Coordinates of C-alpha atoms in Angstrom, one line a residue:
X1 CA -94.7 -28.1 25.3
X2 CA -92.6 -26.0 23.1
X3 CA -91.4 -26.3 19.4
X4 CA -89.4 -25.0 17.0
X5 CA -90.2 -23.8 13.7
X6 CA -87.8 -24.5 10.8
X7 CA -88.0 -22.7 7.5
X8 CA -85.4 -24.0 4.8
X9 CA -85.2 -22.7 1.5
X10 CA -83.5 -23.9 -1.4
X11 CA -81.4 -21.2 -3.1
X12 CA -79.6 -23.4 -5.4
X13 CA -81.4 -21.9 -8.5
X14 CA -80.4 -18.5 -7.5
X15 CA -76.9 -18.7 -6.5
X16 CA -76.6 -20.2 -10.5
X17 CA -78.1 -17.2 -11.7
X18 CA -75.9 -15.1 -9.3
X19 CA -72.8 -17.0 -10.8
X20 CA -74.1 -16.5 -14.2
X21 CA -74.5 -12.7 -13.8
X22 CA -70.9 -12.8 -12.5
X23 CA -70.1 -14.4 -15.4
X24 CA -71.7 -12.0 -17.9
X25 CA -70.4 -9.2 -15.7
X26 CA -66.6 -10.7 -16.8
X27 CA -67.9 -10.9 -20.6
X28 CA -69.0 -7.5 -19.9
X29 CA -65.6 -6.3 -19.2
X30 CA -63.7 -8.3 -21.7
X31 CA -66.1 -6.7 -24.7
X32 CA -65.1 -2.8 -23.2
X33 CA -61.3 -3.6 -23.5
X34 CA -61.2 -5.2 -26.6
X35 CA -61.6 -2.3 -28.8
X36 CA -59.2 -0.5 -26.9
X37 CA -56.5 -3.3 -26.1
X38 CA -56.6 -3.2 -29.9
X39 CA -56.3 0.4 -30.8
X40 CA -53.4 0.2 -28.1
X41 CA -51.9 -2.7 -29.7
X42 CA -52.1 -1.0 -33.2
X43 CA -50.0 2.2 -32.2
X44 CA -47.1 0.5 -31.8
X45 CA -47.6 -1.6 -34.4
X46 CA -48.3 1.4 -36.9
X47 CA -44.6 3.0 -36.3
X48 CA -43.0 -0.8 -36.0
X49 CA -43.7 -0.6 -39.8
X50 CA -43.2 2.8 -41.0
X51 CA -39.7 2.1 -39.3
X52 CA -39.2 -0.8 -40.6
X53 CA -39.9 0.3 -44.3
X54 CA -37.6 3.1 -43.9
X55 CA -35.1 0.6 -42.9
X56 CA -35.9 -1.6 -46.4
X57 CA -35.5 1.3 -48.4
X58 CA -33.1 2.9 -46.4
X59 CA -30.8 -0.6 -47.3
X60 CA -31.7 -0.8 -50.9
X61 CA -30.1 2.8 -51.3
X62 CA -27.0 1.8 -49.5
X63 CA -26.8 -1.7 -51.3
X64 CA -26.5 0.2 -54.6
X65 CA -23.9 2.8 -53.2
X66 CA -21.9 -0.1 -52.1
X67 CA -21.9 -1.5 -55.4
X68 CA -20.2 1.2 -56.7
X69 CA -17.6 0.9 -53.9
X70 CA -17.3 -2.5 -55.2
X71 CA -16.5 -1.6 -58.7
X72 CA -14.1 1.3 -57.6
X73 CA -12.0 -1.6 -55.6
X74 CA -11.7 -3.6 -58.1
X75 CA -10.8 -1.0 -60.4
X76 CA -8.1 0.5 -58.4
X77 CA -7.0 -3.1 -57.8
X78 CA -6.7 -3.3 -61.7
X79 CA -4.8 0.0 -62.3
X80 CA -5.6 3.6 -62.1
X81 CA -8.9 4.8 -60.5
X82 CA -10.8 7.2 -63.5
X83 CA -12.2 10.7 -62.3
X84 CA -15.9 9.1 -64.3
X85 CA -15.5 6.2 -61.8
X86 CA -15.0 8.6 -58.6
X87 CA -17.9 11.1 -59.9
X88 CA -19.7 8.1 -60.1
X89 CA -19.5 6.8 -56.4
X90 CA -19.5 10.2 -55.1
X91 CA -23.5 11.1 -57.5
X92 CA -24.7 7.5 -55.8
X93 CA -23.4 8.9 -52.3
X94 CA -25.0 12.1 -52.7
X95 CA -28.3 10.8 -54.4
X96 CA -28.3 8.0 -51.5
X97 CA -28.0 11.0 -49.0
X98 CA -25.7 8.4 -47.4
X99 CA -24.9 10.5 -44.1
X100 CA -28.4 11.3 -43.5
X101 CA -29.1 7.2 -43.7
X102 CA -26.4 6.7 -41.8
X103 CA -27.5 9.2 -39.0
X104 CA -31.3 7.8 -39.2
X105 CA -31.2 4.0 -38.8
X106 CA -30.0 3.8 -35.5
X107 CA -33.4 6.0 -34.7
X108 CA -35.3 3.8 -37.0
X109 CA -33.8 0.8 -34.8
X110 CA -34.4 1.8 -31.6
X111 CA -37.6 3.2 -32.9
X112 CA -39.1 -0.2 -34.1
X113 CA -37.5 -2.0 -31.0
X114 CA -39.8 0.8 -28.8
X115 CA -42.8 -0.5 -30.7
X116 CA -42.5 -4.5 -30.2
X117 CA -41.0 -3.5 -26.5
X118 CA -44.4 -1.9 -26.2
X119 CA -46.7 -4.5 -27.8
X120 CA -44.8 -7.3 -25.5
X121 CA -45.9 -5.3 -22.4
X122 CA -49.7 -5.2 -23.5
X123 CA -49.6 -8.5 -24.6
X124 CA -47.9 -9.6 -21.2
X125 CA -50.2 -7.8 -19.1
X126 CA -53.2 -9.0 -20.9
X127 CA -51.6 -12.6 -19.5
X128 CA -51.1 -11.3 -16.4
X129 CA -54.5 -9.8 -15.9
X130 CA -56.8 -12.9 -17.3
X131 CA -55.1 -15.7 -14.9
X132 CA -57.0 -18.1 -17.2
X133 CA -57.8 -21.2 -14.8
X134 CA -56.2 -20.2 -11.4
X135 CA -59.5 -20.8 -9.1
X136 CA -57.4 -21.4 -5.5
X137 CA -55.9 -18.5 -3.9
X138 CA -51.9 -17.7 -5.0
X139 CA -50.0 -15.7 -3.6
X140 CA -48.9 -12.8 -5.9
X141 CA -47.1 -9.3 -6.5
X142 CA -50.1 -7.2 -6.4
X143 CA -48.5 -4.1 -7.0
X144 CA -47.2 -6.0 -10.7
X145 CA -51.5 -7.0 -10.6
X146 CA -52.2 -3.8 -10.4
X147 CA -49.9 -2.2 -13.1
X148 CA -50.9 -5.4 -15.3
X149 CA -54.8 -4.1 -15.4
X150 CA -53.6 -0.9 -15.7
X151 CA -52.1 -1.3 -18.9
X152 CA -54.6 -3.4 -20.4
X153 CA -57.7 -0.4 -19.0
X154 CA -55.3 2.5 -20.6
X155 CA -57.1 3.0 -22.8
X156 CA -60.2 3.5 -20.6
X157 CA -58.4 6.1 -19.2
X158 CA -56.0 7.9 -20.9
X159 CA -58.2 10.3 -22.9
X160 CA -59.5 12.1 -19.7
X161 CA -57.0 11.2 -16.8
X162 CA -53.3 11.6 -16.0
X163 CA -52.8 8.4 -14.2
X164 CA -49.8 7.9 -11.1
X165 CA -48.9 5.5 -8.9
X166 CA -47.2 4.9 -6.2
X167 CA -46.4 1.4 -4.9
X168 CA -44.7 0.3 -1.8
X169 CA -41.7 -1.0 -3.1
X170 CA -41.7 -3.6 0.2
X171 CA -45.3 -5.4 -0.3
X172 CA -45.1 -9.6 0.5
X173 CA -46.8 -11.6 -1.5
X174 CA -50.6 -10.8 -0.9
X175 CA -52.5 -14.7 -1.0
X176 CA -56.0 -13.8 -3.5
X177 CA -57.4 -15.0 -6.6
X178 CA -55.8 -13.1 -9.3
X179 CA -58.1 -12.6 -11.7
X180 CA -61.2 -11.8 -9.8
X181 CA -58.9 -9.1 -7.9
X182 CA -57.8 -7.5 -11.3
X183 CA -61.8 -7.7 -11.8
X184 CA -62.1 -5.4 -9.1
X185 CA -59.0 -2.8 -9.8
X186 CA -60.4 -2.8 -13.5
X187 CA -63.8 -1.9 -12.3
X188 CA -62.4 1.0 -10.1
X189 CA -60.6 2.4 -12.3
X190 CA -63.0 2.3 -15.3
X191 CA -65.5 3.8 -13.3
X192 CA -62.8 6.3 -12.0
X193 CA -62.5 7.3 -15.7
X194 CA -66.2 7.8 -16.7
X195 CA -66.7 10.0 -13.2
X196 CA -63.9 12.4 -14.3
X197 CA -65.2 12.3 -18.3
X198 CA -68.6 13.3 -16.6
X199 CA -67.1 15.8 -14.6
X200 CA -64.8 17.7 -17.5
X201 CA -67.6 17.5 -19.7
X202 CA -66.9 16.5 -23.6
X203 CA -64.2 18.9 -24.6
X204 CA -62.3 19.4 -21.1
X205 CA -59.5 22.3 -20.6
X206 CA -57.3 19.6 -19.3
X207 CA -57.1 16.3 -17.8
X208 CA -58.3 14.7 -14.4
X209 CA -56.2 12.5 -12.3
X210 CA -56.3 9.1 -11.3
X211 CA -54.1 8.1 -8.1
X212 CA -52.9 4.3 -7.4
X213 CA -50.8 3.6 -4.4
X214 CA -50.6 0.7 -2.6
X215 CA -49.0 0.4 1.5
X216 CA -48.6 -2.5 4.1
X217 CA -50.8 -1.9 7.3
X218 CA -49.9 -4.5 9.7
X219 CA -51.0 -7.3 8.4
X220 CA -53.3 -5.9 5.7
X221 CA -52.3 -4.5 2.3
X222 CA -54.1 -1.3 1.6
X223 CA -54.8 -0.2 -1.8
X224 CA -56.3 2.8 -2.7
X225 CA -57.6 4.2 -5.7
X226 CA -58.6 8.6 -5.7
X227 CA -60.3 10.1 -8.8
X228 CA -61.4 13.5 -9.3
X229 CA -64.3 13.2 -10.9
X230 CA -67.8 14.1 -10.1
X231 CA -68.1 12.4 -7.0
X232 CA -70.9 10.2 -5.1
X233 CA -73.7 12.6 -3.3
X234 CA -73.5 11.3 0.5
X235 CA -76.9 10.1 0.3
X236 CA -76.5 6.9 -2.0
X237 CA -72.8 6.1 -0.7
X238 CA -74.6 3.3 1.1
X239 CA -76.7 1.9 -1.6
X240 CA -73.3 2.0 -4.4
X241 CA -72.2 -1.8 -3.3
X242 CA -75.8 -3.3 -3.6
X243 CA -76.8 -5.1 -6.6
X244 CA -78.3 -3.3 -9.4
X245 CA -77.6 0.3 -8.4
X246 CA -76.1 2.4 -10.5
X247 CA -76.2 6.1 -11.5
X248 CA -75.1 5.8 -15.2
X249 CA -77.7 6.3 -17.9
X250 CA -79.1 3.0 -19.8
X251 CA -76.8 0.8 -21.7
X252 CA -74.2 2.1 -19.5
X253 CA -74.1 0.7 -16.6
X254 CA -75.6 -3.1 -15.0
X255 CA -75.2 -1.9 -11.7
X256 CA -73.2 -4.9 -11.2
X257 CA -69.5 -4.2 -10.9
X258 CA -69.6 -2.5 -7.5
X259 CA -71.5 -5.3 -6.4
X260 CA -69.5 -7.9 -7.4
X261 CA -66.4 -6.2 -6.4
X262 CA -67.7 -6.3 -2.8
X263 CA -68.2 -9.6 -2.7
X264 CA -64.9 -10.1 -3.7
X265 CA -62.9 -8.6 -1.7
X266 CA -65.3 -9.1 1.1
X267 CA -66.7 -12.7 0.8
X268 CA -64.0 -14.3 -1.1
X269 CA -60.7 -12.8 0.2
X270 CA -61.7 -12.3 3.7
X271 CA -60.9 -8.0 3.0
X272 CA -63.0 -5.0 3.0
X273 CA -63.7 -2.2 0.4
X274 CA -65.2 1.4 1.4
X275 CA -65.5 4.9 -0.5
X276 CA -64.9 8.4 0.4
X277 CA -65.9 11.1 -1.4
X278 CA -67.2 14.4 -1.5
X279 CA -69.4 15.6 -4.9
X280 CA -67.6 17.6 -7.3
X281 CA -63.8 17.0 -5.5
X282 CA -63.8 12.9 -7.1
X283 CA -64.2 9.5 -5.0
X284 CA -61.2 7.4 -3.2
X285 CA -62.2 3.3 -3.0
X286 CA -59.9 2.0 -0.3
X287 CA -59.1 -1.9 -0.9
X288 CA -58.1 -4.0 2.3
X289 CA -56.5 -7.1 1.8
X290 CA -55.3 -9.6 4.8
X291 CA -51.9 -10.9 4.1
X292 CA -52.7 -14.2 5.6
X293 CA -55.5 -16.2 3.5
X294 CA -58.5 -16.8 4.9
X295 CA -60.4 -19.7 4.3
X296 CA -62.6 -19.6 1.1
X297 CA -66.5 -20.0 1.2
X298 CA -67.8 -22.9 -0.5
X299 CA -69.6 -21.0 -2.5
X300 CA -69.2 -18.7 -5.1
X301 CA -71.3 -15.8 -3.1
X302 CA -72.2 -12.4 -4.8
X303 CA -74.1 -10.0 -3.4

């Protein structure tokens, strides 16, 4: 008679530990960007106050000048205007430097409005990127996604890259879970960033590039991300989505991101995610989404 032999294995406690990594993978991420969504922050917020107290003490000048226009009024209301009173008005114009004032705080305006324009775009796309609490797929812009975590990452990137995009201006709605995608764009393009630092070496001649686009193929939306930084030897291209690999030095690097990323795109939104790249020329990650959503495992799987 013949039998069959079933071997089951419980792999509760390890999918928790998985989920936890994941999670310390996030904290992770969060820590990098907070210095630097705060240095970004306080740019703005630097010249939003020097314009501001130019404007203060640009309207305490003018307040006194047009107290003296006050006084000549009423004096030439009264009678005769004196030549004391006119020198008078025309030494508080002069030492008021009136039509320099005048030409400066429209600048000074537009200047400060810049600066809280600027700080309401981070603070938006930090909004945008964390999706606090959305756990079912949405559907969503993802070429607004995208630009979201790359304004929150600038600062990631904008000491060693020139960064571009370009968007397909016709994308539907792409149905994924926000803020595990922006997970994955922000681990792209960080790593994007460190491969072209390693590349140009500490004081560079000029800046790398970074290249974003985004294009409809069928029904999959195709995003693509193209460094040109130092590249991935052929050799380990296989072994860069398994968990725990990594080529950075210690402290750098879990090994995680690329990991999680894949499992992602792959397990969670039904997509796929590849590399290209040639050492010494940069890398390109290419990012398939389906535009119709696939169901969504039962479990939180990461590879």
């Amino acid at each position: 008679a013949g039998g069959v032999l079933l071997l089951v294995q419980d792999i509760t406690e390890r999918k928790v530990l998985e989920g936890q990594l994941a999670q310390a993978q996030k904290l992770e991420a969060v820590g990098q960007l907070a210095a630097g969504i705060a240095h970004e922050i306080n740019t703005p917020t630097q010249y939003i106050g020097d314009n501001v107290g130019f404007l203060q003490s640009a309207l305490s000048k003018l307040a006194g000048v047009f107290e003296q226009y006050t006084q000549l009024l009423a004096a030439a209301k009264a009678g005769p205007v004196s030549p004391e009173q006119v020198d008078a008005l025309e030494q508080a114009t002069r030492s008021a430097r009136v039509e320099y004032l005048l030409a400066e705080l429209p600048l000074a305006a537009e200047e400060a409005m810049d600066g809280v324009g600027r700080v309401t775009q981070i603070v938006k796309a930090m909004k945008e990127f964390s999706h606090p609490g959305v756990e079912e797929k949405t559907s969503i812009n993802i070429n607004r996604a995208i630009q979201s975590t790359i304004t929150v990452a600038r600062n990631e990137w904008k000491y060693v890259a020139n960064l571009t995009t370009d968007f397909a201006p016709d994308l539907p709605p792409v149905p994924c879970l926000p803020g595990e995608f922006n997970q994955v764009i922000l681990n792209i393009l960080i790593n994007a960033a460190h491969a072209i630092a390693e590349a140009n070496g500490p004081d560079p001649a000029e800046k790398g590039d970074i290249t974003v686009s985004t294009r409809r193929d069928d029904d999959w939306v195709v995003i693509k991300i193209s460094d040109t930084g130092t590249g991935i030897p052929k050799e380990i291209q296989p072994k860069i989505f398994d968990p725990f690999f990594t080529t950075k030095e210690v402290g750098r690097g879990t090994g995680q991101g690329l990991a999680i990323s894949h499992s992602v795109i792959v397990e969670k939104h039904g997509g796929t995610i590849s590399v290209e790249s040639k050492p010494g020329h940069g890398s390109t990650f290419t990012v398939r989404l389906p535009l119709h959503a696939s169901p969504q495992p039962a479990e939180a799987l990461y590879a």
